[in-house]
Structures are given as C-alpha cells and as structure tokens.
Coordinates of N, CA and C in Angstrom, one line a residue:
M409 N 49.9 129.9 150.0 CA 49.9 128.8 149.0 C 50.9 129.2 147.9
L410 N 51.6 128.1 147.5 CA 52.7 128.2 146.5 C 52.1 128.0 145.1
S411 N 52.7 128.6 144.1 CA 52.3 128.4 142.6 C 52.2 126.9 142.3
S412 N 53.1 126.0 142.8 CA 53.1 124.6 142.6 C 51.8 124.0 143.2
E413 N 51.4 124.4 144.3 CA 50.1 123.9 144.9 C 48.9 124.4 144.1
V414 N 48.9 125.6 143.5 CA 47.8 125.9 142.7 C 47.7 125.1 141.4
I415 N 48.9 124.9 140.8 CA 48.9 124.0 139.6 C 48.5 122.6 139.9
A416 N 48.9 122.1 141.1 CA 48.6 120.7 141.5 C 47.0 120.7 141.7
A417 N 46.4 121.6 142.3 CA 45.0 121.6 142.5 C 44.2 121.7 141.1
L418 N 44.8 122.4 140.2 CA 44.2 122.5 138.9 C 44.2 121.2 138.1
R419 N 45.4 120.5 138.3 CA 45.6 119.1 137.6 C 44.5 118.2 138.2
V420 N 44.3 118.3 139.5 CA 43.2 117.4 140.0 C 41.8 117.8 139.6
A421 N 41.5 119.1 139.7 CA 40.2 119.5 139.2 C 39.9 119.3 137.8
H422 N 40.9 119.2 136.9 CA 40.8 119.1 135.5 C 41.5 117.8 135.0
R423 N 41.3 116.7 135.7 CA 42.0 115.5 135.5 C 42.0 114.9 134.1
N424 N 41.0 115.3 133.4 CA 40.8 114.8 132.1 C 41.5 115.7 131.0
A425 N 42.0 116.8 131.5 CA 42.7 117.8 130.5 C 44.2 117.6 130.5
A426 N 44.8 117.9 129.4 CA 46.2 118.0 129.3 C 46.7 119.3 129.8
M427 N 47.6 119.4 130.7 CA 48.1 120.7 131.2 C 49.7 120.7 131.1
V428 N 50.2 121.7 130.4 CA 51.6 121.9 130.1 C 52.0 123.1 130.8
T429 N 53.0 123.1 131.6 CA 53.4 124.3 132.5 C 54.6 125.0 131.8
E430 N 54.7 126.2 132.1 CA 55.8 127.2 131.8 C 56.1 127.2 130.4
L431 N 55.3 127.6 129.5 CA 55.5 127.7 128.1 C 55.8 129.2 127.8
T432 N 56.6 129.4 126.8 CA 56.9 130.8 126.3 C 56.4 131.0 124.8
I433 N 55.9 132.2 124.5 CA 55.6 132.5 123.3 C 56.2 133.9 122.9
K434 N 56.6 133.9 121.6 CA 57.1 135.3 121.2 C 56.0 136.2 120.9
D435 N 56.3 137.5 121.4 CA 55.4 138.5 121.2 C 55.8 139.4 120.1
E436 N 55.4 139.1 118.8 CA 55.9 139.8 117.7 C 55.6 141.3 117.6
T437 N 54.7 141.8 118.4 CA 54.3 143.2 118.4 C 55.3 144.0 119.4
A438 N 55.9 143.3 120.4 CA 56.7 144.0 121.4 C 58.2 143.7 121.1
I439 N 59.0 144.7 121.2 CA 60.4 144.6 120.9 C 61.1 144.4 122.3
S440 N 62.0 143.5 122.4 CA 62.7 143.3 123.7 C 64.0 144.2 123.9
S441 N 64.3 145.0 122.9 CA 65.5 145.8 123.0 C 65.2 147.3 122.6
L442 N 65.8 148.2 123.3 CA 65.7 149.7 122.9 C 66.6 150.0 121.7
D443 N 67.6 149.2 121.4 CA 68.5 149.4 120.4 C 67.7 149.2 119.0
P444 N 67.6 150.2 118.1 CA 66.9 150.1 116.9 C 67.5 149.0 115.9
E445 N 68.7 148.6 116.2 CA 69.3 147.7 115.3 C 69.0 146.2 115.7
V446 N 68.6 146.1 117.0 CA 68.2 144.7 117.5 C 66.7 144.8 117.6
R447 N 66.1 144.1 116.7 CA 64.6 144.1 116.6 C 64.0 142.7 116.9
E448 N 64.5 142.1 118.0 CA 64.0 140.8 118.3 C 62.7 140.9 119.2
P449 N 61.7 140.0 118.9 CA 60.5 140.1 119.6 C 60.7 139.7 121.1
S450 N 60.0 140.3 121.9 CA 60.1 139.9 123.3 C 59.3 138.5 123.5
T451 N 59.5 137.9 124.6 CA 58.7 136.7 124.9 C 57.9 136.9 126.2
R452 N 56.8 136.1 126.2 CA 55.9 136.0 127.3 C 55.6 134.6 127.8
R453 N 55.9 134.4 129.1 CA 55.7 133.1 129.7 C 54.4 133.0 130.3
I454 N 53.8 131.8 130.2 CA 52.5 131.4 130.8 C 52.7 130.3 131.8
D455 N 52.1 130.4 132.9 CA 52.3 129.3 133.9 C 51.8 127.9 133.5
A456 N 50.7 127.9 132.8 CA 50.1 126.6 132.3 C 49.3 126.9 131.0
L457 N 49.3 125.9 130.1 CA 48.4 125.9 129.0 C 47.6 124.6 129.1
M458 N 46.3 124.8 129.2 CA 45.4 123.6 129.4 C 44.7 123.3 128.1
F459 N 44.7 122.0 127.7 CA 43.9 121.5 126.6 C 42.8 120.6 127.2
E460 N 41.5 121.2 127.1 CA 40.4 120.4 127.5 C 39.4 120.3 126.3
T461 N 39.0 119.1 126.0 CA 38.3 118.9 124.8 C 39.1 119.7 123.6
L462 N 38.4 120.5 122.9 CA 39.1 121.3 121.8 C 39.4 122.7 122.3
Q463 N 39.3 123.0 123.6 CA 39.5 124.3 124.0 C 40.8 124.5 124.7
R464 N 41.5 125.6 124.3 CA 42.9 126.0 125.0 C 42.6 127.1 126.0
T465 N 43.1 126.8 127.2 CA 43.1 127.8 128.2 C 44.4 128.2 128.7
A466 N 44.7 129.5 128.7 CA 46.0 130.0 129.3 C 45.7 130.3 130.7
I467 N 46.6 129.8 131.6 CA 46.4 129.9 133.0 C 47.7 130.7 133.6
E468 N 47.3 131.8 134.2 CA 48.5 132.6 134.9 C 48.2 132.5 136.4
V469 N 49.2 132.0 137.2 CA 49.0 131.9 138.5 C 49.6 133.1 139.2
K470 N 48.9 133.6 140.1 CA 49.4 134.8 141.0 C 49.2 134.4 142.4
V471 N 50.2 134.5 143.3 CA 50.2 134.2 144.7 C 50.3 135.5 145.6
S472 N 50.5 136.6 144.9 CA 50.5 137.9 145.7 C 49.9 139.0 145.0
V473 N 49.3 139.9 145.8 CA 48.6 141.0 145.2 C 49.6 141.9 144.4
A474 N 50.8 142.1 144.9 CA 51.8 142.9 144.3 C 52.1 142.3 142.9
D475 N 52.3 141.0 142.8 CA 52.5 140.4 141.5 C 51.3 140.6 140.6
A476 N 50.1 140.5 141.1 CA 48.9 140.7 140.2 C 48.8 142.1 139.7
R477 N 49.3 143.1 140.5 CA 49.2 144.5 140.1 C 50.1 144.8 139.0
R478 N 51.1 144.0 138.7 CA 52.0 144.2 137.6 C 51.4 143.7 136.3
E479 N 50.4 143.1 136.3 CA 49.7 142.6 135.1 C 49.2 143.7 134.1
S480 N 49.2 143.4 132.8 CA 48.7 144.3 131.9 C 48.2 143.6 130.6
W481 N 47.3 144.2 129.9 CA 46.9 143.6 128.6 C 48.1 143.3 127.7
A482 N 49.0 144.1 127.7 CA 50.2 143.9 126.8 C 50.9 142.6 127.3
K483 N 50.9 142.2 128.5 CA 51.6 141.1 128.9 C 50.8 139.8 128.6
V484 N 49.5 139.8 128.6 CA 48.7 138.7 128.4 C 48.3 138.5 126.9
R485 N 48.3 139.6 126.2 CA 47.9 139.6 124.8 C 48.3 138.5 123.9
P486 N 49.6 138.1 123.9 CA 50.0 137.1 122.9 C 49.4 135.7 123.3
W487 N 49.1 135.5 124.6 CA 48.5 134.2 124.9 C 47.0 134.3 124.7
A488 N 46.5 135.4 125.0 CA 45.0 135.6 124.9 C 44.6 135.4 123.3
L489 N 45.4 135.8 122.5 CA 45.1 135.7 121.0 C 45.1 134.2 120.5
V490 N 45.9 133.3 121.2 CA 46.0 131.9 120.7 C 45.2 130.9 121.5
T491 N 44.5 131.5 122.5 CA 43.7 130.6 123.3 C 42.2 130.9 123.4
H492 N 41.4 130.1 123.8 CA 40.0 130.3 123.9 C 39.6 131.1 125.0
R493 N 40.4 131.0 126.1 CA 40.2 131.8 127.3 C 41.4 131.9 128.0
F494 N 41.5 133.1 128.8 CA 42.7 133.4 129.6 C 42.2 133.6 131.1
V495 N 42.8 132.8 132.0 CA 42.3 132.8 133.4 C 43.4 133.1 134.4
Y496 N 43.2 133.7 135.5 CA 44.0 133.8 136.6 C 43.6 132.8 137.6
A497 N 44.5 132.0 138.1 CA 44.3 131.1 139.3 C 45.1 131.6 140.4
V498 N 44.3 131.9 141.5 CA 44.9 132.5 142.7 C 44.5 131.8 144.0
P499 N 45.2 131.9 145.1 CA 44.6 131.4 146.3 C 43.4 132.1 146.7
A500 N 42.4 131.4 147.2 CA 41.0 131.9 147.4 C 41.2 133.2 148.3
G501 N 40.5 134.2 147.9 CA 40.4 135.4 148.6 C 41.5 136.5 148.3
L502 N 42.5 136.0 147.5 CA 43.6 137.0 147.1 C 43.1 138.2 146.3
L503 N 42.3 137.8 145.2 CA 41.8 138.9 144.4 C 40.3 138.7 144.3
E504 N 39.6 139.9 144.1 CA 38.1 139.8 143.9 C 37.8 139.9 142.4
R505 N 38.7 140.4 141.6 CA 38.4 140.4 140.2 C 39.8 140.2 139.5
P506 N 39.7 139.8 138.2 CA 41.0 139.5 137.5 C 41.7 140.8 137.2
P507 N 43.0 140.8 137.1 CA 43.8 142.0 136.9 C 43.6 142.6 135.4
V508 N 43.2 141.8 134.6 CA 43.0 142.2 133.2 C 41.6 142.0 132.7
Y509 N 40.9 143.0 132.1 CA 39.5 142.9 131.6 C 39.5 141.6 130.6
G510 N 38.4 140.9 130.8 CA 38.1 139.8 129.9 C 38.7 138.5 130.4
A511 N 39.6 138.5 131.3 CA 40.2 137.3 132.0 C 39.2 136.7 133.0
G512 N 39.4 135.4 133.1 CA 38.7 134.7 134.2 C 39.4 134.7 135.5
L513 N 38.7 134.4 136.6 CA 39.3 134.3 137.8 C 38.9 133.0 138.6
W514 N 39.9 132.2 138.9 CA 39.6 131.0 139.6 C 40.3 131.0 141.0
W515 N 39.5 130.8 142.0 CA 40.1 130.8 143.4 C 40.4 129.3 143.7
I516 N 41.6 129.1 144.2 CA 42.0 127.8 144.7 C 41.9 127.8 146.2
H517 N 41.1 126.9 146.8 CA 40.9 126.8 148.2 C 42.0 126.0 148.9
E518 N 42.2 126.1 150.1 CA 43.3 125.3 150.8 C 43.0 123.8 150.6
N519 N 41.7 123.4 150.6 CA 41.5 122.0 150.4 C 41.7 121.5 149.0
G520 N 42.1 122.4 148.1 CA 42.4 122.0 146.7 C 41.2 122.2 145.8
T521 N 40.0 122.6 146.2 CA 38.9 122.8 145.4 C 39.1 124.1 144.6
V522 N 38.6 124.1 143.3 CA 38.6 125.2 142.4 C 37.3 125.9 142.3
E523 N 37.2 127.3 142.6 CA 35.9 127.9 142.4 C 36.1 129.0 141.4
V524 N 35.2 128.9 140.4 CA 35.2 129.9 139.3 C 34.5 131.1 139.8
R525 N 35.3 132.2 140.1 CA 34.7 133.4 140.6 C 34.3 134.3 139.4
R526 N 34.9 134.3 138.3 CA 34.6 135.0 137.1 C 34.9 134.2 135.9
K527 N 33.9 134.0 135.0 CA 34.2 133.4 133.8 C 35.0 134.3 132.8
A528 N 35.9 133.7 132.1 CA 36.6 134.4 131.1 C 35.8 134.7 129.8
T529 N 36.1 135.8 129.2 CA 35.4 136.1 127.9 C 35.9 135.0 126.9
I530 N 35.1 134.3 126.2 CA 35.5 133.3 125.3 C 36.0 133.8 124.0
N531 N 37.2 133.5 123.4 CA 37.7 133.8 122.2 C 37.3 132.6 121.2
R532 N 36.2 132.8 120.5 CA 35.7 131.7 119.7 C 36.6 131.4 118.5
Y533 N 37.5 132.3 118.0 CA 38.3 132.0 117.0 C 39.8 132.4 117.3
P534 N 40.3 131.6 118.2 CA 41.8 131.9 118.5 C 42.6 131.7 117.3
E535 N 43.8 132.4 117.2 CA 44.7 132.3 116.3 C 45.4 130.9 116.5
P536 N 46.1 130.3 115.5 CA 46.8 129.1 115.6 C 47.9 129.2 116.6
L537 N 48.3 128.1 117.3 CA 49.5 128.2 118.1 C 50.7 128.4 117.2
P538 N 51.6 129.3 117.6 CA 52.7 129.5 116.8 C 53.6 128.2 116.8
Q539 N 54.4 128.1 115.7 CA 55.2 126.9 115.4 C 56.2 126.7 116.6
G540 N 56.7 127.8 117.2 CA 57.6 127.6 118.3 C 57.0 126.9 119.5
V541 N 55.7 127.3 119.8 CA 55.0 126.6 120.8 C 54.7 125.1 120.5
I542 N 54.3 124.9 119.4 CA 54.0 123.6 118.9 C 55.3 122.7 119.0
Q543 N 56.4 123.3 118.6 CA 57.6 122.5 118.6 C 58.1 122.2 120.1
T544 N 57.8 123.2 121.0 CA 58.1 123.0 122.4 C 57.2 121.9 123.0
L545 N 55.9 121.8 122.6 CA 55.0 120.8 123.1 C 55.6 119.4 122.6
A546 N 56.0 119.3 121.3 CA 56.5 118.0 120.8 C 57.7 117.6 121.5
Y547 N 58.7 118.5 121.7 CA 59.9 118.2 122.3 C 59.7 117.6 123.8
R548 N 58.8 118.4 124.5 CA 58.4 117.9 125.8 C 57.7 116.6 125.9
A549 N 56.9 116.3 124.9 CA 56.2 115.0 124.8 C 57.3 113.9 124.6
S550 N 58.4 114.2 124.0 CA 59.4 113.3 123.7 C 60.4 113.2 124.8
G551 N 60.2 114.0 125.8 CA 61.1 114.0 127.0 C 62.3 114.8 126.8
R552 N 62.4 115.7 125.8 CA 63.5 116.5 125.6 C 63.2 118.1 125.7
R553 N 64.1 118.9 125.6 CA 63.9 120.3 125.6 C 64.5 120.9 124.4
N554 N 63.9 122.0 123.8 CA 64.4 122.5 122.6 C 64.9 123.9 123.0
S555 N 65.6 124.6 122.0 CA 66.2 125.9 122.3 C 65.1 126.9 122.6
Y556 N 64.0 126.9 122.0 CA 62.8 127.8 122.2 C 62.3 127.6 123.6
D557 N 62.3 126.5 124.2 CA 61.9 126.2 125.5 C 62.9 126.5 126.6
A558 N 64.2 126.0 126.4 CA 65.1 126.1 127.4 C 66.3 127.0 127.2
G559 N 66.4 127.5 126.0 CA 67.5 128.4 125.8 C 68.8 127.6 125.4
V560 N 68.6 126.3 125.3 CA 69.8 125.3 125.0 C 69.3 124.4 124.0
D561 N 70.0 124.3 122.9 CA 69.6 123.4 121.7 C 70.0 122.0 122.1
D562 N 69.1 121.0 122.2 CA 69.3 119.7 122.5 C 70.3 119.1 121.4
A563 N 70.0 119.5 120.2 CA 70.9 118.9 119.1 C 72.4 119.1 119.3
A564 N 72.7 120.2 120.0 CA 74.0 120.5 120.3 C 74.7 119.8 121.4
K565 N 73.9 119.0 122.2 CA 74.4 118.2 123.2 C 75.0 117.0 122.7
P566 N 76.0 116.4 123.2 CA 76.6 115.1 122.9 C 75.7 114.0 123.1

C-alpha cells in the first residue's frame, strides 16, 4: 500500500474533515546546522493535518517498518505540541503499536476501512498553530504556494 492510498482512505473515512497534506513546521528547539554561527531552526514535515470539528490531528503515514523505526519524540514533538492528537496511519498489520509513546495508531485495510488500533493521548490545550503554518494554509486555500511551503516565494514570480 502506498502513502497516497493511505491518505485517500483517510479522506473517505473522514469525509467531513478538512485534510491538508505535507505541511512543514519550524522546530525552534532543534538547530539544523552544526555551525554555531548558523542558528536556523530545523523543520519537520507532517503527512497530513486534519481539522475535524475543533480538533486538530497530525497524521504521519508509515508504509514500512524500517521507516517507522526511525521515528522519535524529537521528530514528532513540534506537531504534537500544536495538535490535539498525533496518530500514525499504516497499512493494516504493519505495526502493533505506535513508534512514539502517546501517539495513536490507525490501521488502513486494503478495502479502505480505517481501524483505530490505539487511541492517541489527547492534548487538551495545544499551542496555537505557528504563523508560518497558518500562512501556508491560507496560500494553499488561494491556490498558491508560499516560500515557507515550497521554498519559492510566489511574490518573486512574474
């Protein structure tokens, strides 16, 4: 099963939710360079951010055990802080438990059904979404991409 098939199944299962794929957030606590003069925060990408009622869910898709083994709290932390829950969506049977404590685990079956194998710990008071993420959502809603989202500033295009 491909990541795109997992996302497609989630869109069907949560048809009343808004789902935005491939969003990036700056991780202010992690530095992307070993050079002490370059203190830029690293970024973390999430496969999907789902807005359902007033709840925000970060969804990370894993389609291989090897990929899941590379997960860590440090990688999911920036998204876990700004969402109500963080879940892993995987092909059914791939994992028995989520790679990170507190995360949920959803199995996606070949027929497209979604099975909640483990509920995520609920973050009742998530931090606000960072301005960069909000700006990306606004640009995408308008059909454009911004520099935070794509690495290319649309304003600079002719």
